[in-house]
Coordinates of C-alpha atoms and ligand atoms in Angstrom, one line a residue:
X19 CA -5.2 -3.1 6.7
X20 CA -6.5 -5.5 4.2
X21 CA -10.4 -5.6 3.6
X22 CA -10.1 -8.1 0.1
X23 CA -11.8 -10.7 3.0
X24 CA -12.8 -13.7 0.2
X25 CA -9.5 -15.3 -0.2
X26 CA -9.9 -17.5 -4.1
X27 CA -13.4 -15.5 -4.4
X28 CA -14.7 -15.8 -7.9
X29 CA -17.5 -14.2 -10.6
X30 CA -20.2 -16.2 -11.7
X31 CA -20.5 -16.7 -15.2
X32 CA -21.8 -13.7 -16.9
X33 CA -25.4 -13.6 -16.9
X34 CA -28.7 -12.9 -19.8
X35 CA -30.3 -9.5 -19.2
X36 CA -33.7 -11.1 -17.8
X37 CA -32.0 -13.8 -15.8
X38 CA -33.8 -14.4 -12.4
X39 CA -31.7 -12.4 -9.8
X40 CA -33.6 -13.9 -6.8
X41 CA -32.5 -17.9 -8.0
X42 CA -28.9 -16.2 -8.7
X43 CA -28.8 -14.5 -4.9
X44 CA -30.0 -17.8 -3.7
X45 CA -26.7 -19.1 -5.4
X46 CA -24.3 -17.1 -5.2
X47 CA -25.1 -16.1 -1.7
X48 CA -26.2 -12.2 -2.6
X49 CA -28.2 -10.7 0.3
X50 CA -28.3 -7.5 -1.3
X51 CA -28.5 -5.6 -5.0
X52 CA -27.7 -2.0 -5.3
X53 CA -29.2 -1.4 -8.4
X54 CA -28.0 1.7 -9.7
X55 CA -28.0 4.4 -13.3
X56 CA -25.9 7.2 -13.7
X57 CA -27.2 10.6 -13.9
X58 CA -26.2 13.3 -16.7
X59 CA -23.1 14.7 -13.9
X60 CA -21.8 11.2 -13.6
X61 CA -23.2 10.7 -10.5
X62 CA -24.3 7.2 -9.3
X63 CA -27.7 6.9 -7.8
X64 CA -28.7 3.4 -6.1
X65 CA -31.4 2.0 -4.5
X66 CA -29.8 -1.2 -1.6
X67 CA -32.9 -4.0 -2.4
X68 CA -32.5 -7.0 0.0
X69 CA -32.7 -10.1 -2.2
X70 CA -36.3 -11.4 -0.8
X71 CA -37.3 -8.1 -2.9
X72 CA -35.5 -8.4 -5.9
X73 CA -38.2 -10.3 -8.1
X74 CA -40.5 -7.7 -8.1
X75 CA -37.7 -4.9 -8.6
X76 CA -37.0 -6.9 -12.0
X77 CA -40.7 -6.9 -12.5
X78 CA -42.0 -3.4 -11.7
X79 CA -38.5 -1.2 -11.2
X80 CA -36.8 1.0 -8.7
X81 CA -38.4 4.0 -8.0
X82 CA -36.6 7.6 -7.8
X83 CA -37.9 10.8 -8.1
X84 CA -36.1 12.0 -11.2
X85 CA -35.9 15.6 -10.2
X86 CA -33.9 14.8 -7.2
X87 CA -30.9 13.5 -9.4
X88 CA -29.4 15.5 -12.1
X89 CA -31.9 14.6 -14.8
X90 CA -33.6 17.6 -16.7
X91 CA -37.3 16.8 -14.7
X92 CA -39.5 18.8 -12.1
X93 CA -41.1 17.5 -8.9
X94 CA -44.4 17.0 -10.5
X95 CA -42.9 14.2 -13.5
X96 CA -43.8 10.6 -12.7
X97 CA -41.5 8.0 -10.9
X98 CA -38.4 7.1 -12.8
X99 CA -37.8 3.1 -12.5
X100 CA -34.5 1.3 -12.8
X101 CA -35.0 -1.9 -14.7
X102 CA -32.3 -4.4 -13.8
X103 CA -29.4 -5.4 -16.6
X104 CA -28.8 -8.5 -14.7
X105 CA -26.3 -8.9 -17.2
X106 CA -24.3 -6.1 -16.1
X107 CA -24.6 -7.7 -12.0
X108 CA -20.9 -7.8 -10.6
X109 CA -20.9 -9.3 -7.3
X110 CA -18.5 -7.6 -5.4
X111 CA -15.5 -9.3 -3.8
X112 CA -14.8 -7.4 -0.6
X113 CA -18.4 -8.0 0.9
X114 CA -20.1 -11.3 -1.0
X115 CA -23.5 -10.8 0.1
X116 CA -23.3 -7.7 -2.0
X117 CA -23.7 -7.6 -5.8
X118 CA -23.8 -4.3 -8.1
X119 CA -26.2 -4.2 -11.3
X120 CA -26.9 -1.5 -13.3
X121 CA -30.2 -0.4 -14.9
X122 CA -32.3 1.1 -17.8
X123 CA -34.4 4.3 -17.0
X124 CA -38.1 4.2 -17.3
X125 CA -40.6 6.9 -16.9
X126 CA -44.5 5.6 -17.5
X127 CA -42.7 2.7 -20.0
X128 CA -40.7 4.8 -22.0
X129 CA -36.8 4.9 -21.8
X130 CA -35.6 8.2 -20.6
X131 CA -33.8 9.1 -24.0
X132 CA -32.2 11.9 -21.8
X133 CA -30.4 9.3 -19.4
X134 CA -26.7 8.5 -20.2
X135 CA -26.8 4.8 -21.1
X136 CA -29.5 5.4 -23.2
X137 CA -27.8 7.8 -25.1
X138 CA -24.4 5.5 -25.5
X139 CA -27.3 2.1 -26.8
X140 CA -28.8 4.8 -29.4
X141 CA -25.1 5.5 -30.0
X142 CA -24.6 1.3 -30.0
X143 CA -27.5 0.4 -32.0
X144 CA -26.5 2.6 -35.3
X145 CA -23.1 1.1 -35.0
X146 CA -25.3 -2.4 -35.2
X147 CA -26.8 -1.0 -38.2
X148 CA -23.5 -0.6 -40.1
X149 CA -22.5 -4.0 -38.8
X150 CA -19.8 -2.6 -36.1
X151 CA -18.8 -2.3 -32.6
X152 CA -16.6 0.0 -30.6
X153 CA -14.5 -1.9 -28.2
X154 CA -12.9 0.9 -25.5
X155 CA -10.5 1.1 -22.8
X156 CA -10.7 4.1 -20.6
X157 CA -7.4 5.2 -18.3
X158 CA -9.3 6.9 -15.3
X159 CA -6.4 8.5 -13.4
X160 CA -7.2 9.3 -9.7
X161 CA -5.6 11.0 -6.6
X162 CA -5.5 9.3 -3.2
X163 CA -6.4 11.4 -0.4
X164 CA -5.9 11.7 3.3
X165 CA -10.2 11.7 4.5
X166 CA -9.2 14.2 7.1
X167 CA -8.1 17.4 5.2
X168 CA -8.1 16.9 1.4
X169 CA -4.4 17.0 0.9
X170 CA -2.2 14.1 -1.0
X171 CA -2.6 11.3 2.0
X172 CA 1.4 10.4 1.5
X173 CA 3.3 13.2 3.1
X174 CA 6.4 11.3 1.8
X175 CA 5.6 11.6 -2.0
X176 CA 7.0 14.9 -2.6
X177 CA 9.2 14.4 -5.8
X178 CA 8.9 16.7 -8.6
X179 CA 8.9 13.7 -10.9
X180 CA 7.1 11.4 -9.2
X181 CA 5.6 9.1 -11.9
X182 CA 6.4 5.2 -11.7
X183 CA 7.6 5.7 -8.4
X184 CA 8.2 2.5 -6.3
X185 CA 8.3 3.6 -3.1
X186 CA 5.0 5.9 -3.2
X187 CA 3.4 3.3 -4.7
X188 CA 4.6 0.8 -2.0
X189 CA 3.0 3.2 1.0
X190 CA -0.2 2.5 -1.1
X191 CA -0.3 -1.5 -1.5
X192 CA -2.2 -2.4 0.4
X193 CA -4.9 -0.2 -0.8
X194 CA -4.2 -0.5 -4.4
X195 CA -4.1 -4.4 -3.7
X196 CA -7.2 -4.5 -2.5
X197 CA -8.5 -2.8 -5.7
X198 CA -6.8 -4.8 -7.9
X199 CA -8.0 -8.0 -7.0
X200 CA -11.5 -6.9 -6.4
X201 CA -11.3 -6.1 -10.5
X202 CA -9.9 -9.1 -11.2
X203 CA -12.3 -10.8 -9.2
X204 CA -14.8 -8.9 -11.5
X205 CA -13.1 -10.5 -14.8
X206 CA -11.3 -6.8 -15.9
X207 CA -8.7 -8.5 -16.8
X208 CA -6.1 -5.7 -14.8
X209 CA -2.4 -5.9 -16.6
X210 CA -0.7 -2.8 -15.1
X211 CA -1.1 -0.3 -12.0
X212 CA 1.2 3.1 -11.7
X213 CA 2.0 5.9 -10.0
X214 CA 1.7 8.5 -12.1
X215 CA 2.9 11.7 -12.6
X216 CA 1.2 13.8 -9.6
X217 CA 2.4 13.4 -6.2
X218 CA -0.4 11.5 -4.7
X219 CA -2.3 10.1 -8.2
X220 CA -2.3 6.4 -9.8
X221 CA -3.5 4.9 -12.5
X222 CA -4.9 1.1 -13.3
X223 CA -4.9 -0.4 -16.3
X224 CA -7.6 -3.1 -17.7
X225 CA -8.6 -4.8 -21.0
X226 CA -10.2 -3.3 -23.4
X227 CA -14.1 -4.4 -24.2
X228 CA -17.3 -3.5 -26.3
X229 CA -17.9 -0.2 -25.3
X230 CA -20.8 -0.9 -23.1
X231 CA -19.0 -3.3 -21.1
X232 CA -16.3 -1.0 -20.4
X233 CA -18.9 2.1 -19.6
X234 CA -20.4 -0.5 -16.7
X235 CA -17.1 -1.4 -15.7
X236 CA -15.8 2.3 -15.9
X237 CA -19.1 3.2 -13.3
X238 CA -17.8 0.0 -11.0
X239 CA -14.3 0.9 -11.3
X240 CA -15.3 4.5 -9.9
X241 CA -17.1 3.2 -6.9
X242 CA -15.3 0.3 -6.0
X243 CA -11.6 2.9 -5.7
X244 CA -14.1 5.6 -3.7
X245 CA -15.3 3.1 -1.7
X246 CA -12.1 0.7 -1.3
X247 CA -10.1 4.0 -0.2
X248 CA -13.1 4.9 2.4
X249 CA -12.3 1.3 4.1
X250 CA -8.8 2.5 4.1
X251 CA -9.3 5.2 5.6
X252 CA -8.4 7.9 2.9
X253 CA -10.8 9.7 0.1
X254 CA -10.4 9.4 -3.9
X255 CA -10.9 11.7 -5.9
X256 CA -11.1 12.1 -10.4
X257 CA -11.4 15.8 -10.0
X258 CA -9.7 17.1 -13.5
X259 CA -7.2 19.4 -11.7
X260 CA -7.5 19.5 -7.8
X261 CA -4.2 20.6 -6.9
X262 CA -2.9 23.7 -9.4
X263 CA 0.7 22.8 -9.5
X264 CA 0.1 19.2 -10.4
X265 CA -0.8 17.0 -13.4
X266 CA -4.8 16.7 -13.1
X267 CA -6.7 13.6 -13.8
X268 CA -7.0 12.3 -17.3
X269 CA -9.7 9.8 -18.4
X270 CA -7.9 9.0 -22.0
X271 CA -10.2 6.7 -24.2
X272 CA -8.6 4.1 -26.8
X273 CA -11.1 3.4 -29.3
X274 CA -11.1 0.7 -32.1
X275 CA -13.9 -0.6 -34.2
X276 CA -14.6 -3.9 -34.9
X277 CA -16.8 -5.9 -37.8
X278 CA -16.8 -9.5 -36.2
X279 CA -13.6 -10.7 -35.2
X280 CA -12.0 -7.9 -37.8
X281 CA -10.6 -4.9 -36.3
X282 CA -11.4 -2.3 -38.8
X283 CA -9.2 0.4 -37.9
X284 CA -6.1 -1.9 -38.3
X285 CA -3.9 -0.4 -40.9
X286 CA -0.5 -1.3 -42.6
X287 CA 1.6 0.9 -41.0
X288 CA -0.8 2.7 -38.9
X289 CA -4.5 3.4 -38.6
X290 CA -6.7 2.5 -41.7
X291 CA -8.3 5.1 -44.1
X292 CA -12.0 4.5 -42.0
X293 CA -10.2 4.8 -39.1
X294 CA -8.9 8.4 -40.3
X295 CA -12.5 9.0 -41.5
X296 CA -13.5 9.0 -37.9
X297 CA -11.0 10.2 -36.3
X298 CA -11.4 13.3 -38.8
X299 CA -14.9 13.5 -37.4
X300 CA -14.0 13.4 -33.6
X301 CA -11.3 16.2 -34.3
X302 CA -13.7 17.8 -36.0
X303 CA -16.4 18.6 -33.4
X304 CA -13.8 18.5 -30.3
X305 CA -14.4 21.9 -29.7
X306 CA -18.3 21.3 -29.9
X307 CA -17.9 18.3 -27.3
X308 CA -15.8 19.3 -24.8
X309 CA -18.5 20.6 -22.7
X310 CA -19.3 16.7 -22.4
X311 CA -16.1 15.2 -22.1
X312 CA -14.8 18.0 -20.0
X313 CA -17.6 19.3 -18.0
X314 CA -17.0 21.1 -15.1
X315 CA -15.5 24.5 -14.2
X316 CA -12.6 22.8 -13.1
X317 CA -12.3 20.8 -16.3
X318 CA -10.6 23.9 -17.8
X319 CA -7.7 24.2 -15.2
X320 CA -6.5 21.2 -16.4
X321 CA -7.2 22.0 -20.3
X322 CA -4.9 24.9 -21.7
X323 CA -3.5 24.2 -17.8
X324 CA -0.1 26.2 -16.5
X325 CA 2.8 24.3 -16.1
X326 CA 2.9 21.7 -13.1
X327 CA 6.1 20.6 -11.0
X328 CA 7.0 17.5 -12.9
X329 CA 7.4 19.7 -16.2
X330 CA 4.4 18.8 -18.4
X331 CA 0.5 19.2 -17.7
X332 CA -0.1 15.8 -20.5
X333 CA -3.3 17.4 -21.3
X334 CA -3.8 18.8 -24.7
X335 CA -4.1 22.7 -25.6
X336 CA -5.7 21.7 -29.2
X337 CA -7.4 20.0 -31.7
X338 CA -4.2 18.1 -33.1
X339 CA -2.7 14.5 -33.5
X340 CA 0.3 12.6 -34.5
X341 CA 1.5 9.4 -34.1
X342 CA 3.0 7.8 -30.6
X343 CA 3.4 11.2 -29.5
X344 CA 1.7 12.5 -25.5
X345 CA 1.8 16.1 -26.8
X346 CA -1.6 16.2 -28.9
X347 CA -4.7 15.4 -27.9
X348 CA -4.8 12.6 -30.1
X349 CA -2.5 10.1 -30.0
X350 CA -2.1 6.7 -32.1
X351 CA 0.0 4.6 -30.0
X352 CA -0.2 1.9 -32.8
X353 CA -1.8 0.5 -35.9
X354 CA -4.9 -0.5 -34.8
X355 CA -6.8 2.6 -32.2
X356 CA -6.8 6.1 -31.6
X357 CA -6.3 7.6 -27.9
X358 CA -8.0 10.4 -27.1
X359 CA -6.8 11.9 -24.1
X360 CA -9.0 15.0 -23.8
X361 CA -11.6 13.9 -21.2
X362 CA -10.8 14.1 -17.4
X363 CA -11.6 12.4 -14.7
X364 CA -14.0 14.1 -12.7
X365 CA -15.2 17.7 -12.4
X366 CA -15.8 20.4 -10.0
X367 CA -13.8 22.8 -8.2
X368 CA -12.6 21.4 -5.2
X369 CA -12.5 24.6 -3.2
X370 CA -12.0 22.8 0.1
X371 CA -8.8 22.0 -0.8
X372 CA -7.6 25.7 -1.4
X373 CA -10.2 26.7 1.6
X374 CA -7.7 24.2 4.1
X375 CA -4.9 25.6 2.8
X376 CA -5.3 29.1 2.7
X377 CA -6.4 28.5 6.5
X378 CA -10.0 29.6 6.4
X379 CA -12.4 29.6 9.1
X380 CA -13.9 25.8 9.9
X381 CA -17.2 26.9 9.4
X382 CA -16.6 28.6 6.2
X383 CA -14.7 25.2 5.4
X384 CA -17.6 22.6 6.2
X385 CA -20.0 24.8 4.9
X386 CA -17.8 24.8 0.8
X387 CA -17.1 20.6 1.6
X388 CA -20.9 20.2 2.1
X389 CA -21.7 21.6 -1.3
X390 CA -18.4 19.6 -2.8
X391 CA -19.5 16.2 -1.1
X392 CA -22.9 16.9 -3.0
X393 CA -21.5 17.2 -5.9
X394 CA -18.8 14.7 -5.4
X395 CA -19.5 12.0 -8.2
X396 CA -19.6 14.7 -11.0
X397 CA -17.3 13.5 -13.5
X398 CA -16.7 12.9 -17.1
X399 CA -19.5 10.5 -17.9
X400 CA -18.8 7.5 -18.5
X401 CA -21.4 6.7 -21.1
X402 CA -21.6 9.8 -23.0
X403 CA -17.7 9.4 -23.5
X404 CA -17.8 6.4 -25.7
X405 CA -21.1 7.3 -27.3
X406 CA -19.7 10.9 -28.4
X407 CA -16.6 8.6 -30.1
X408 CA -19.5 6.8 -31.9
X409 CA -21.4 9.8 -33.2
X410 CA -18.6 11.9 -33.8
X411 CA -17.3 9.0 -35.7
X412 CA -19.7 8.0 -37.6
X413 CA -20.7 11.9 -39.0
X414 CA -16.6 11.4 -39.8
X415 CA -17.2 8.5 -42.0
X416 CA -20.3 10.1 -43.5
X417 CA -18.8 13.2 -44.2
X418 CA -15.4 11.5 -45.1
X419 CA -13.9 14.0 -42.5
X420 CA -10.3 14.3 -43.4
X421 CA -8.0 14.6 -40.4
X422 CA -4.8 15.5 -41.9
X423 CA -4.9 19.1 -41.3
X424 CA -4.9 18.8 -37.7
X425 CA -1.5 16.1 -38.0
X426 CA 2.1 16.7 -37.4
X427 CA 5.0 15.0 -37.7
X428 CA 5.4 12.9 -35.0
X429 CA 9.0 14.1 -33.6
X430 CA 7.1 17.9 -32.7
X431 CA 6.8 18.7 -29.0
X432 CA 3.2 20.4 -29.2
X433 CA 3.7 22.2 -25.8
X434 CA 6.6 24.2 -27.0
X435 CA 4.5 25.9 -30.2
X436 CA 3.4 29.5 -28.8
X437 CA -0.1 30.8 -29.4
X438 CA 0.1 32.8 -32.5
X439 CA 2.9 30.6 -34.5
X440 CA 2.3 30.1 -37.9
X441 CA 2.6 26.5 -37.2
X442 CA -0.8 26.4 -35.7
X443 CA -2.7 27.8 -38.8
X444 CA -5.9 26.3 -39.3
X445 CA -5.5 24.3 -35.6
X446 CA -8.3 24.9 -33.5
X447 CA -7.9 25.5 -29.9
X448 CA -9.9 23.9 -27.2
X449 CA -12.6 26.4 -24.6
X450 CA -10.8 28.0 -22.7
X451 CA -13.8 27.7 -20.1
X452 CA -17.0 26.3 -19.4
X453 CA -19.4 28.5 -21.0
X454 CA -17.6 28.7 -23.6
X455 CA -17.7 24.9 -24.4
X456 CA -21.2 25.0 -23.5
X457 CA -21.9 27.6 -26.1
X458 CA -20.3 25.5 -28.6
X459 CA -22.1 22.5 -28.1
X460 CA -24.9 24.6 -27.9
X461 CA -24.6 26.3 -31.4
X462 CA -23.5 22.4 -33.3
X463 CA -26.4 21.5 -34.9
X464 CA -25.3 18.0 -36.2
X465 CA -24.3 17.0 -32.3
X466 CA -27.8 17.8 -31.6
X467 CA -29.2 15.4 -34.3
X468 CA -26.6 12.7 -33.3
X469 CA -26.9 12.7 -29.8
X470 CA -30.5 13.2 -29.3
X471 CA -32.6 16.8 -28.6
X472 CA -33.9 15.8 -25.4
X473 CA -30.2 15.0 -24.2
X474 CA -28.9 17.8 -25.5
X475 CA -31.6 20.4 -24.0
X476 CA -31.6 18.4 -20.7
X477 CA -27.4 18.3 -20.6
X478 CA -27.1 22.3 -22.0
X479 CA -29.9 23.4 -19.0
X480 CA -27.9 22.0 -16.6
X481 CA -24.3 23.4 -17.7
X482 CA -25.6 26.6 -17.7
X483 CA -27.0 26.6 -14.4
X484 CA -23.6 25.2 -13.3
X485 CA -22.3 28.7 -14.8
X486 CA -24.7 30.6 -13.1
X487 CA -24.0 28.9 -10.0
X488 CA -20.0 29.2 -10.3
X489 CA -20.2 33.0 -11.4
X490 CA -22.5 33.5 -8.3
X491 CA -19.8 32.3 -6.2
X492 CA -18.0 34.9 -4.2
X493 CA -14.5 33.3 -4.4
X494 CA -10.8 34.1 -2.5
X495 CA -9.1 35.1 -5.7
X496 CA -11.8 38.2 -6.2
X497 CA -11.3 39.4 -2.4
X498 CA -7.3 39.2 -3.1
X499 CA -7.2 41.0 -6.0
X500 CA -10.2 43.8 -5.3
X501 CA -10.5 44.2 -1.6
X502 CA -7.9 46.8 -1.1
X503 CA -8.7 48.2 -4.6
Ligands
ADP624 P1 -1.2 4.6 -22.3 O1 -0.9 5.0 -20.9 O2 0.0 4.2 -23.1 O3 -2.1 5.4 -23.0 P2 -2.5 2.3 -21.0 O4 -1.8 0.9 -21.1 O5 -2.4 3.0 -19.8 O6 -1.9 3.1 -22.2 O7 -4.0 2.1 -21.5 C1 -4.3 1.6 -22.7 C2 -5.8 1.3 -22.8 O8 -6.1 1.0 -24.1 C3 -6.2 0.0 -22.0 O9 -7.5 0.2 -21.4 C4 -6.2 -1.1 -23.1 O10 -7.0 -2.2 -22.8 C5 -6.8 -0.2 -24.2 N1 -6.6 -0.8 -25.6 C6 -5.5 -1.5 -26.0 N2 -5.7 -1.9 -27.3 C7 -7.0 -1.4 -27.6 C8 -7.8 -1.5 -28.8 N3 -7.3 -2.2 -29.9 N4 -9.0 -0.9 -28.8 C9 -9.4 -0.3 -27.7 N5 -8.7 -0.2 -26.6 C10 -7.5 -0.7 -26.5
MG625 MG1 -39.9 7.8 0.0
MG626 MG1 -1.9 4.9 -19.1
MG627 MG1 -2.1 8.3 -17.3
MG628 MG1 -3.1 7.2 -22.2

């Protein structure tokens, strides 16, 4: 099946923030808007306003009831209203009379400060202020799934090295196609699309951008696969580690800063002295912020995760870096960016999966998906992603953080140093669990400053409760081991 239905279907040109989106539906055809923000779990909210409506959207906002999306609010605070970026409006190639824009939160004419993109412009406007800007490129692997039972849709793609894969990726054209040139379509600018190395997962490549461009495109990206693989009748998912004896879902982030057309962390041989200045800085409070880049309970099975059937987990166990080297959790593929590949892709535990295979009753099952479908979108944000690069870096270059004592040379395989080698002296290790990174973030005082009080009360409340929901859960492992104790 092939749903791409506008054969030679092209973008507008990109438009100004205020531009009138009723003349620009008239147009370009656009019968509806979603007009959409993304919570503090990742998840996008929307509001479908036909385009005889949209004029006074722009004017007035889309109302939500904040406390019924994951923002830190009760049910008595005022309407939350999406103000249009109709610079951020993609109209979206596989149904034409649909176009996608993202918003700014308002509550009674102030910006939430607790809402994500807010957060990453706070981050954007003190890069502004010392004359730079962070262009990113974000790798958001994903699985494929079949929509009837949550296992790897291609019962063919069984190989214990899977990655690059022709033939598993050739079951998947059509769908992967379609995705493709829907991107395209949206000016990404898509060189490369993989199989990577999970039975079942890919990966899609596009160019890199300002950073705010490439957090839109990141929250497009996201729905356009999810809803692309819904048309093809299967289910994606960016959970961090759904299946246990597989690679889980990395979102890696390659970040450079620019000053003009001048890519500042360009070195000679490799990345320049600022560059190491803020690098130092983001391996510095890793620890602190991997309740944010890695923040579900799940997020930890693929962090300091057992080994998987292709040989390697390609996550990182701890705060370390070397050159072009996947064994740390920074990498510097080149001269002129950093990759860090600590964040994942999504983030809950997918119990449904282990529910269907360890053959549990059908209402027991629907009953676990219901509360997974809820929390379905909840996934490394990708907002606060770039935006903790920016504050991380920046407190690097202020402090002149110096990296080098988390290097090594580039030829050491990180995975095969054992916990407790003197090697590892003075390396930090990554939480080894939710809590725990929420306690961290929790007790960093400069990541409060950085990233905002009311963001970080609103994004600590909820992590907690996330705890306190988890550890309420009765779960299969606990009646294994204790039942028959
Ligand atoms: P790998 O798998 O080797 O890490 P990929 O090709 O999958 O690399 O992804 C690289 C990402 O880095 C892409 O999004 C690309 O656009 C981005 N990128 C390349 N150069 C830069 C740069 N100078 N600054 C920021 N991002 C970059
Ligand atoms: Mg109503
Ligand atoms: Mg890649
Ligand atoms: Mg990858
Ligand atoms: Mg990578």
């Amino acid at each position: 099946m092939q749903c791409f239905t506008k054969a030679g279907f092209c973008q507008g040109e990109k438009l100004a923030a205020n531009a009138d989106l009723s003349a620009v539906a008239k147009a370009r055809g656009i019968d509806f808007f979603l007009v959409a923000f993304v919570d503090l779990r990742g998840v996008l909210r929307t509001k479908m306003v036909p385009s005889s409506a949209i004029k006074q959207i722009q004017r007035d906002g889309a109302g939500f009831a904040p406390a019924a999306t994951w923002l830190d609010f009760g049910p008595h605070a005022a309407d939350l209203l999406v103000m249009p970026d109709a610079s951020t409006l993609l109209q979206v190639p596989f149904s034409p009379e649909l176009a996608v824009v993202m918003g700014d939160c308002f509550i009674e004419g102030k910006e939430v400060a607790q809402s994500p993109r807010a957060v990453l412009k706070a981050q954007i406007a003190e890069a502004q202020k010392r004359g730079y800007v962070l262009k990113s490129g974000v790798e958001a692997e994903f699985f494929i799934l079949s929509a009837q039972n949550d296992s790897i849709s291609d019962e063919r793609d069984i190989q214990s090295k899977p990655c690059y894969d022709a033939q598993s990726m050739m079951r998947r054209y059509a769908l992967l196609a379609d995705i493709v040139k829907t991107l395209n379509a949206c000016d990404f600018g898509v060189y490369q699309t993989d199989h990577e190395d999970a039975n079942g997962q890919f990966e899609i490549n596009w160019h890199y951008r300002d950073c705010l461009t490439t957090a839109d495109q990141h929250v497009f990206f996201k729905w356009a696969v999810k809803t692309l693989a819904e048309r093809h009748g299967f289910r994606a998912t960016f959970m961090p580690r759904p299946f246990s004896n597989l690679s889980g879902n990395g979102c890696h982030i390659h970040c450079s800063l620019w000053s003009g057309e001048k890519n500042v962390f360009e070195g000679k041989e490799s990345i320049s002295d600022l560059a190491l200045q803020f690098l130092g800085g983001v391996l510095a409070k890793a620890p602190s912020f991997c309740a944010v880049t890695n923040p579900t309970v799940n997020s930890y099975k693929r962090l300091n995760g057992a080994a998987t059937a292709s040989g390697y987990t390609w996550s990182p166990n701890r705060v370390s870096w070397s050159g072009n080297n996947r064994s740390h959790m920074v990498r510097v593929p080149d001269n002129d960016r950093f990759e860090l590949r600590l964040a994942d892709g999504a983030v809950l535990e997918l119990l449904g999966v282990h529910m269907v295979h360890e053959k549990q009753t059908a209402t027991h099952y629907s009953r676990v998906y219901s509360k997974i479908s809820t929390f379905y979108g909840w996934q490394v944000n990708p907002y606060l992603l770039p935006a903790l690069m920016m504050a991380c870096g920046f407190w690097g270059i202020d402090t002149k953080a110096d990296p080098a004592k988390c290097s090594f040379p580039a030829n050491v395989n990180m995975y095969e140093i054992p916990d407790g080698s003197p090697k590892l002296e003075g390396i930090a290790s990554l939480p080894r669990n939710l809590i725990d990174a929420t306690r961290a973030l929790e007790s960093d005082k400069d990541l409060s400053a950085l990233l905002g009080a009311d963001f970080m009360r609103a994004f600590i409340k909820l992590q907690k409760l996330e705890w306190a929901d988890f550890s309420a859960h009765l779960s299969t492992w606990e009646l294994m081991q204790t039942l028959d104790c």
